[in-house]
mmCIF file of C-alpha atoms and ligand atoms in Angstrom:
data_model
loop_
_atom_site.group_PDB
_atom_site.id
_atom_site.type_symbol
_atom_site.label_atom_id
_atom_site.label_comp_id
_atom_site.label_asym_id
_atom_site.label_seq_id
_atom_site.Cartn_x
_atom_site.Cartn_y
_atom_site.Cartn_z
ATOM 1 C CA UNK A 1 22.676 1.096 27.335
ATOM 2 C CA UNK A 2 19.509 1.641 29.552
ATOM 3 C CA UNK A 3 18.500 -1.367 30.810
ATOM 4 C CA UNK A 4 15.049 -3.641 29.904
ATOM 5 C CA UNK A 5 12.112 -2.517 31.864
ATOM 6 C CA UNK A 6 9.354 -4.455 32.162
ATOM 7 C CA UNK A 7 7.011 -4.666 28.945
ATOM 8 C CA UNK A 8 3.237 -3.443 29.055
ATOM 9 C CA UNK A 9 1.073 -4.304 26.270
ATOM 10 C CA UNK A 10 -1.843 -3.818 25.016
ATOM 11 C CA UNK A 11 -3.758 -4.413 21.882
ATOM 12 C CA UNK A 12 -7.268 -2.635 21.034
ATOM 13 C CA UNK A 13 -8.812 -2.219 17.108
ATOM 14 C CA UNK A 14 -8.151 1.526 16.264
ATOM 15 C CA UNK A 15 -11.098 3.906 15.701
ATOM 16 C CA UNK A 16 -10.480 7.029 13.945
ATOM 17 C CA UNK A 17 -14.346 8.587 13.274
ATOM 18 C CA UNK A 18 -15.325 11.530 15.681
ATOM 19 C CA UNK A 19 -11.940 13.146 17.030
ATOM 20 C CA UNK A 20 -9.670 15.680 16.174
ATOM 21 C CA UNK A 21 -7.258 15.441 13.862
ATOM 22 C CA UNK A 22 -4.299 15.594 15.538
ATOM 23 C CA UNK A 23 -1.484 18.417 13.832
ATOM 24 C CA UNK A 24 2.142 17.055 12.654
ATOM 25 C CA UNK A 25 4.848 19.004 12.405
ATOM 26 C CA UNK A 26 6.717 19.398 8.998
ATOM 27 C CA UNK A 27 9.690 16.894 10.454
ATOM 28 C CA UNK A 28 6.649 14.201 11.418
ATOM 29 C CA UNK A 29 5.252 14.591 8.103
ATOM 30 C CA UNK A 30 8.290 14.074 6.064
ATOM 31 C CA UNK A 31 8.802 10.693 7.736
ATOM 32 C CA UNK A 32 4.638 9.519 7.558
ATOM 33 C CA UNK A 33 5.205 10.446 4.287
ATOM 34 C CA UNK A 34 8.188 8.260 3.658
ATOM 35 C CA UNK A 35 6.483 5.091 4.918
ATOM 36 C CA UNK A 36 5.500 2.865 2.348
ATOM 37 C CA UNK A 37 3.348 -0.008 1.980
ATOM 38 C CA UNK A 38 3.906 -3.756 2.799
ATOM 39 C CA UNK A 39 4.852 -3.804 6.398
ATOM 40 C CA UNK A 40 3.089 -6.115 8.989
ATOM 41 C CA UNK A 41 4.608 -4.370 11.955
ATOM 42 C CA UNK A 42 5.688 -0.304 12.622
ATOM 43 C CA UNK A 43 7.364 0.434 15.555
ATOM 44 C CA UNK A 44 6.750 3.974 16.144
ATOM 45 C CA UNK A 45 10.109 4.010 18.846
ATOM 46 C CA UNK A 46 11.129 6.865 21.116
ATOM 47 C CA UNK A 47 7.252 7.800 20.643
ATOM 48 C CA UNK A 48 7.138 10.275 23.021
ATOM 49 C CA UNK A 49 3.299 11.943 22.532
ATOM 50 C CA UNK A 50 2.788 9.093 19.779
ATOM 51 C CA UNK A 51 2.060 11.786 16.929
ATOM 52 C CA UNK A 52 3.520 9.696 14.203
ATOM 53 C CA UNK A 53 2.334 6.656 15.000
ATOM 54 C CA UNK A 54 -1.247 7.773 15.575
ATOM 55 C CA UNK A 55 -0.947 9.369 11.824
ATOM 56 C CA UNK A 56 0.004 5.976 10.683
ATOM 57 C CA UNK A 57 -2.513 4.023 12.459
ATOM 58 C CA UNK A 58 -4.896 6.569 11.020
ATOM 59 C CA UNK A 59 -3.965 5.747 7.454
ATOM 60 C CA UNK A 60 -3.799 2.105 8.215
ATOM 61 C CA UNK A 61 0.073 1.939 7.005
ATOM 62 C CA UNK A 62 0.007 -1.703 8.594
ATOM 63 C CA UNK A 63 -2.044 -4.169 10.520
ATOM 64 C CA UNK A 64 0.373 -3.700 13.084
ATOM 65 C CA UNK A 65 1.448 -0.044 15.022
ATOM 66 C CA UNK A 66 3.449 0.073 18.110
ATOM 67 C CA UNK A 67 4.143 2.680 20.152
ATOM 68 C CA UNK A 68 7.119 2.373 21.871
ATOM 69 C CA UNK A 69 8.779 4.473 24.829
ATOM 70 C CA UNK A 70 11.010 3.991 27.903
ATOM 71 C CA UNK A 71 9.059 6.804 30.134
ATOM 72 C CA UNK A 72 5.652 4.893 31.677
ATOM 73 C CA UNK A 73 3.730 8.609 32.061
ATOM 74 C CA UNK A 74 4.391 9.457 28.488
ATOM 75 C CA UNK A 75 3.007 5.951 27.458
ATOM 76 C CA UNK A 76 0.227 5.572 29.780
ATOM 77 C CA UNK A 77 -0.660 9.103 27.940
ATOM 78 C CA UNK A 78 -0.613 7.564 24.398
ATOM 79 C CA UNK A 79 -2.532 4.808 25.569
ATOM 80 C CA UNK A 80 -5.284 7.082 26.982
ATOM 81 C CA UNK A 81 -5.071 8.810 23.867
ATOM 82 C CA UNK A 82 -6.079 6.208 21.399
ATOM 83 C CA UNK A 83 -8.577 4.297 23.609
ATOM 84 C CA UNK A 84 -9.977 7.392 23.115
ATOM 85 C CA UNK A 85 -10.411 6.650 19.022
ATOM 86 C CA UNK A 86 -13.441 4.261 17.795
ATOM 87 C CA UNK A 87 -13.928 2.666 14.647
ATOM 88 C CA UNK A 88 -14.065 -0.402 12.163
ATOM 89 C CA UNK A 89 -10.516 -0.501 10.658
ATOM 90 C CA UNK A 90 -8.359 -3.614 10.942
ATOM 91 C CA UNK A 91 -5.369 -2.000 12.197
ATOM 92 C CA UNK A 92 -4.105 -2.286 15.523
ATOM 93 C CA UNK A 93 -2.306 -0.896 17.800
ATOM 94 C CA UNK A 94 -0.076 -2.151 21.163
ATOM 95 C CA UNK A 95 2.215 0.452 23.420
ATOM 96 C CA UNK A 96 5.639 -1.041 25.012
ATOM 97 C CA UNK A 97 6.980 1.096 28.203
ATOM 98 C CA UNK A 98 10.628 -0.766 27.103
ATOM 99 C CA UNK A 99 14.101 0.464 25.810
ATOM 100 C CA UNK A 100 13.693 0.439 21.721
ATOM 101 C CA UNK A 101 17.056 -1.675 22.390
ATOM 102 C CA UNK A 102 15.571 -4.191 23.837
ATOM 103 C CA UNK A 103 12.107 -4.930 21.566
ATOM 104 C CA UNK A 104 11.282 -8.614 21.033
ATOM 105 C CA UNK A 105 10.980 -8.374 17.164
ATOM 106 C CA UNK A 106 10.981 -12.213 17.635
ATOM 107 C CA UNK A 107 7.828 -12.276 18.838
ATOM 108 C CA UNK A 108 6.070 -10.797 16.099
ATOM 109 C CA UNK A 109 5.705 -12.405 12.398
ATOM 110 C CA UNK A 110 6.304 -10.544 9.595
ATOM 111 C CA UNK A 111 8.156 -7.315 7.852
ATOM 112 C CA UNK A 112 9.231 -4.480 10.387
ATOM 113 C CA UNK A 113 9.767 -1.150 10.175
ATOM 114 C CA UNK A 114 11.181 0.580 12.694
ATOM 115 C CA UNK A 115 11.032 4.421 12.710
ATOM 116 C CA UNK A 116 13.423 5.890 15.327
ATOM 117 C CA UNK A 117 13.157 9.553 15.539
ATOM 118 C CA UNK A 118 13.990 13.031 17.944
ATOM 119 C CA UNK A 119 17.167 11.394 19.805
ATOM 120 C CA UNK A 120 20.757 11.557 18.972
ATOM 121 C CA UNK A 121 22.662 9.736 16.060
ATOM 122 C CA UNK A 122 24.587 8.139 18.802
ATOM 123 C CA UNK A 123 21.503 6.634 20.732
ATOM 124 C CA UNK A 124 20.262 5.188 17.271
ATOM 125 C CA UNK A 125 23.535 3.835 16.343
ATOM 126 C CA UNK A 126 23.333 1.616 19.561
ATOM 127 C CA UNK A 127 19.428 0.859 19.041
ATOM 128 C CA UNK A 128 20.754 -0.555 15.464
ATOM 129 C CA UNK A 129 23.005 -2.129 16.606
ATOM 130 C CA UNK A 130 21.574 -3.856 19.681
ATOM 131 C CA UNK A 131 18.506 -4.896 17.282
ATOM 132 C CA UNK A 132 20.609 -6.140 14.277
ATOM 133 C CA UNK A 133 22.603 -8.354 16.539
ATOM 134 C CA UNK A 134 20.162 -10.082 18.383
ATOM 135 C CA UNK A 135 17.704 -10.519 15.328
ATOM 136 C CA UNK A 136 20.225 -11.045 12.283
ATOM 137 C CA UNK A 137 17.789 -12.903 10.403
ATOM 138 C CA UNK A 138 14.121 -10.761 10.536
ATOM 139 C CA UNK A 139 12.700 -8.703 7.961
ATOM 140 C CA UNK A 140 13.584 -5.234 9.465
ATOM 141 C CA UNK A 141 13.507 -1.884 7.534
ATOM 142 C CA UNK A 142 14.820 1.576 9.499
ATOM 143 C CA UNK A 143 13.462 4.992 9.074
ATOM 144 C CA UNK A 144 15.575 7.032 11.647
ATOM 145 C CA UNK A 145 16.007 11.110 12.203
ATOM 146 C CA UNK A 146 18.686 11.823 14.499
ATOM 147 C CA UNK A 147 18.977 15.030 15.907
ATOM 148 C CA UNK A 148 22.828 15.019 15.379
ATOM 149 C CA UNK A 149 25.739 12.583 14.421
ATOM 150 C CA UNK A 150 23.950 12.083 11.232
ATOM 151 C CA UNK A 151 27.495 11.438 9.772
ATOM 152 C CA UNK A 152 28.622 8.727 12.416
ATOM 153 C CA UNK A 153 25.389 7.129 12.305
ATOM 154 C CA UNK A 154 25.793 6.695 8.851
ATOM 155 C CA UNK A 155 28.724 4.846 8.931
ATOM 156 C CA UNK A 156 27.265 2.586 11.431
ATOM 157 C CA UNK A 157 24.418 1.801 8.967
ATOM 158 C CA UNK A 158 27.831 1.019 6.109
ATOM 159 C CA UNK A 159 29.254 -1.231 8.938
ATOM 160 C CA UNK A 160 26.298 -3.185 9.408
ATOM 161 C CA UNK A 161 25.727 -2.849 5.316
ATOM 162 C CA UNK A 162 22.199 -0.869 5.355
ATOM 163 C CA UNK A 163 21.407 0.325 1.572
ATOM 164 C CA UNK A 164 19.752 3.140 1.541
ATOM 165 C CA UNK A 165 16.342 3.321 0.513
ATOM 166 C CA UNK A 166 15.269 7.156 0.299
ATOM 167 C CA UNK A 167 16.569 10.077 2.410
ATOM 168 C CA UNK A 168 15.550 13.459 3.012
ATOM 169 C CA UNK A 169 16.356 16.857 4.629
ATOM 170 C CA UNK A 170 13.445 18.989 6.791
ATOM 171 C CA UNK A 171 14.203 22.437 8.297
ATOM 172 C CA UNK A 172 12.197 23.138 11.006
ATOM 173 C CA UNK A 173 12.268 25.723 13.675
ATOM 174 C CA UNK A 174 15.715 27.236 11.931
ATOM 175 C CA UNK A 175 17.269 23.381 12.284
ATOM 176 C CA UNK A 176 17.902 20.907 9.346
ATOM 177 C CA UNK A 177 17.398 17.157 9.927
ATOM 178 C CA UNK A 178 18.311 14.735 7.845
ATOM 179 C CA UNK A 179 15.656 11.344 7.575
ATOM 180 C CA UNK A 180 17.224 8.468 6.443
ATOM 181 C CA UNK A 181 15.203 4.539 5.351
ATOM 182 C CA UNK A 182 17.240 2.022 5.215
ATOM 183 C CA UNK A 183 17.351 -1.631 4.443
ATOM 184 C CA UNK A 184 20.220 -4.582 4.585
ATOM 185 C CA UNK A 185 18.772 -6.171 1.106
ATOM 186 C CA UNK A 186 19.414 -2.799 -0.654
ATOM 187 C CA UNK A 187 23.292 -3.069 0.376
ATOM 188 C CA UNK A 188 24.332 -4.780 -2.663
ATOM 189 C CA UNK A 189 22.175 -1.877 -4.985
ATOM 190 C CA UNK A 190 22.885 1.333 -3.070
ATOM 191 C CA UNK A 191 25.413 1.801 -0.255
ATOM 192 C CA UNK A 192 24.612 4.435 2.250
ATOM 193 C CA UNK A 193 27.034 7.403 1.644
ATOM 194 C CA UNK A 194 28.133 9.132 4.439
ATOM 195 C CA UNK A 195 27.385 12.532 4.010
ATOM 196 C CA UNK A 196 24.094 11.767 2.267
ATOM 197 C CA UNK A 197 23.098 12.332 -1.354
ATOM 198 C CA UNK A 198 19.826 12.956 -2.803
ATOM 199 C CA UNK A 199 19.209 16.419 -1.353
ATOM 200 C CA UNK A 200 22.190 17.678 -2.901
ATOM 201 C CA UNK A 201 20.987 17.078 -5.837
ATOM 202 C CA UNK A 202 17.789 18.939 -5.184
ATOM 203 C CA UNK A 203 16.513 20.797 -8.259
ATOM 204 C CA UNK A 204 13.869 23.181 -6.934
ATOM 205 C CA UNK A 205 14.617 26.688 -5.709
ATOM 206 C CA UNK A 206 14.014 26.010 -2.264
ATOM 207 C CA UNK A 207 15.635 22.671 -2.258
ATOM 208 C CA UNK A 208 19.156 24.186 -3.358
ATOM 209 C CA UNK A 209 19.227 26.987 -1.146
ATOM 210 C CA UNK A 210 18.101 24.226 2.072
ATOM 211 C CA UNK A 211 21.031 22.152 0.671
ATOM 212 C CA UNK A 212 23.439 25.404 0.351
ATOM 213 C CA UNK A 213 22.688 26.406 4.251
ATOM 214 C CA UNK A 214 22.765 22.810 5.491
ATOM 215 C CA UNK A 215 25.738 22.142 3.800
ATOM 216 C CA UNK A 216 27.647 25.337 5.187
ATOM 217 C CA UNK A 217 26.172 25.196 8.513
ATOM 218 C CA UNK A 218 27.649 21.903 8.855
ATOM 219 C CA UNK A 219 30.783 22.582 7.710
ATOM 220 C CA UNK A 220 30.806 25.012 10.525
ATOM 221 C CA UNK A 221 30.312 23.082 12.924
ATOM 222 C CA UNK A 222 32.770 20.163 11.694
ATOM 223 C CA UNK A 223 35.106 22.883 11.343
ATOM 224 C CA UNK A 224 35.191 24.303 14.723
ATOM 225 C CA UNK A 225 35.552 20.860 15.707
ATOM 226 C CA UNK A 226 38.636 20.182 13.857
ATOM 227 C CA UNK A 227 40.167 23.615 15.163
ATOM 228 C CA UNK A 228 39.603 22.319 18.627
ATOM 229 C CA UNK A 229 41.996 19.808 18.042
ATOM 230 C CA UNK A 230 40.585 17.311 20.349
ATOM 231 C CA UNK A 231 38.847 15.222 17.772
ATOM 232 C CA UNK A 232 40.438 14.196 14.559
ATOM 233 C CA UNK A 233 37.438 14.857 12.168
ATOM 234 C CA UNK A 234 39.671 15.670 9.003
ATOM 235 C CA UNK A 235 37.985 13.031 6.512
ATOM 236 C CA UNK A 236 34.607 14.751 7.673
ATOM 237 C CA UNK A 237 35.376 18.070 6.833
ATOM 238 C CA UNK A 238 36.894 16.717 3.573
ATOM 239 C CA UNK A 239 34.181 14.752 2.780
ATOM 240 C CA UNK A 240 31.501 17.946 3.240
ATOM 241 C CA UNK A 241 33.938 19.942 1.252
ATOM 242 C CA UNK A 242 34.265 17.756 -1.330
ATOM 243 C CA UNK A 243 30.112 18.218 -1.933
ATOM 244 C CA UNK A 244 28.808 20.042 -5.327
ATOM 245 C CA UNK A 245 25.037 21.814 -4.805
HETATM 246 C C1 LIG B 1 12.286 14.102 21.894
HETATM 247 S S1 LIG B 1 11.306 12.675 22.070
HETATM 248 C C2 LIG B 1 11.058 12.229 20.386
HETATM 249 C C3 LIG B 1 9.585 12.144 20.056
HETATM 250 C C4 LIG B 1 9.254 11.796 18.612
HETATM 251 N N1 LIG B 1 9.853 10.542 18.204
HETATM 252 C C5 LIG B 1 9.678 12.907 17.688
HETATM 253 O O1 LIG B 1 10.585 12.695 16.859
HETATM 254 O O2 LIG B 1 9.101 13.997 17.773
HETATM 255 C C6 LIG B 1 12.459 11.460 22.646
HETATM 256 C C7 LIG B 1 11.762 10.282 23.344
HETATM 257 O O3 LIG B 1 12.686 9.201 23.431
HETATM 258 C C8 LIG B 1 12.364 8.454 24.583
HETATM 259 N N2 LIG B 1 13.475 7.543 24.874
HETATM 260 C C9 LIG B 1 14.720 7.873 25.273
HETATM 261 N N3 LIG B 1 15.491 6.768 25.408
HETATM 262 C C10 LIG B 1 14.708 5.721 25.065
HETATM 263 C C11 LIG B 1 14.932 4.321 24.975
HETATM 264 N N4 LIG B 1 16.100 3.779 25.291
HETATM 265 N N5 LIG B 1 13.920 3.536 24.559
HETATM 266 C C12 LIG B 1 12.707 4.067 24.265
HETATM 267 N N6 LIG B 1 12.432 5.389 24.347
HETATM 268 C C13 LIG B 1 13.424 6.207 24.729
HETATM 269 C C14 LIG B 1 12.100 9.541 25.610
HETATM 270 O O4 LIG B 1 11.363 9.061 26.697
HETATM 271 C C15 LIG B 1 11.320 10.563 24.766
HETATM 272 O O5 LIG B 1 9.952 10.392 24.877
#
């Protein structure tokens, strides 16, 4: 785990009139569009340029954005970036140059959401983890995109009994990723399956024939895996092959 550095805030109103608008990719867009109401807080975590968080501030998602990242460059850039905005909405924003392991949720009253995108299934299994443990009892709702271990990340999310909310799968730039929302009260309705669900049931043309190249590009990849021998990843390759599109 990387350790705590040392945490930089700062709070301004946000100002959207008189800028550019500022382009999301398809991947960015799919998750914006996945955020619902009712939130006090959104972490935008592992914010890198900010993009997603700047598109939520901009549609006032909560009275709360924060834009989190470990690097101090990157978020001394964000920070120039929306000091840059002016306006009259009540949102506001704060940036954090701290490990999205280490956020003190405690500190802030309310409903969370934190969206954890661009890094590995592996790094966001810890973040969950590290978060869920030392804040068992907040209000906190995950929106993550991993850029791979999708499958082990899911069953971190069964372990620590996430339901799933909504999920969704993005090519971009020839890759698939798969955006999953999750949220502990929605255990007891909807347990997270493992290899996903709703976009293999896609009905549109386009959705079936994402679902039919994810599904066998995956495979793939489990499958060389399991030739290797080095890894026993049987049930994963059984559980992909077991899928119906
Ligand atoms: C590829 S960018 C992802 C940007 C954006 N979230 C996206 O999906 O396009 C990954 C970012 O994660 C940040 N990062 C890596 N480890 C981190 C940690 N432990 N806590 C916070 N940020 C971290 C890096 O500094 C980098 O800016």
């Amino acid at each position: 785990m990387l350790g705590e550095m040392q945490v930089k805030v700062y709070n301004a109103p946000f100002f959207p009139s008189g800028r550019q608008q500022l382009k999301l990719s398809k991947r960015l867009k799919q998750i914006e569009q996945m955020v619902g109401n009712g939130y006090d807080h959104i972490w935008d975590c592992c914010c890198d340029h900010g993009l997603l968080g700047i598109a939520l501030l901009e549609r006032q998602a909560a009275p709360h954005i924060h834009f989190v990242d470990i690097v101090p460059e990157l978020i001394s850039n964000v920070e120039a970036k929306l000091q840059k905005f002016d306006s009259k909405t009540q949102s506001h924003w704060q940036v954090h140059c701290l490990d999205t392991a280490a956020i003190p949720f405690d500190h802030y009253h309310g409903k969370h959401l934190v969206i954890i995108a661009g890094v590995g299934g592996d790094l966001i299994s810890m973040f969950v983890n590290a978060i869920l443990k030392q804040h068992p009892n907040l209000n906190i709702e995950f929106i993550v995109c991993p850029v791979h271990h999708q499958f082990a990340l899911r069953e971190t999310f069964r372990c620590l009994q996430q339901g799933l909310v909504d999920e969704a799968l993005i090519k971009e730039n020839g890759r698939f990723y798969e955006i999953i929302h999750v949220d502990n009260r929605q255990a007891q309705q909807k347990p997270i399956n493992l290899v996903g669900e709703k976009f293999w049931q896609a009905t549109s043309t386009e959705g079936i024939e994402s679902a039919k190249e994810y599904l066998k590009k995956t495979l793939v990849h489990y499958q060389k895996i399991q030739q290797g021998q080095k890894k026993n990843v049987d049930h994963i390759v059984d559980a992909y092959q077991a899928i119906t599109i």
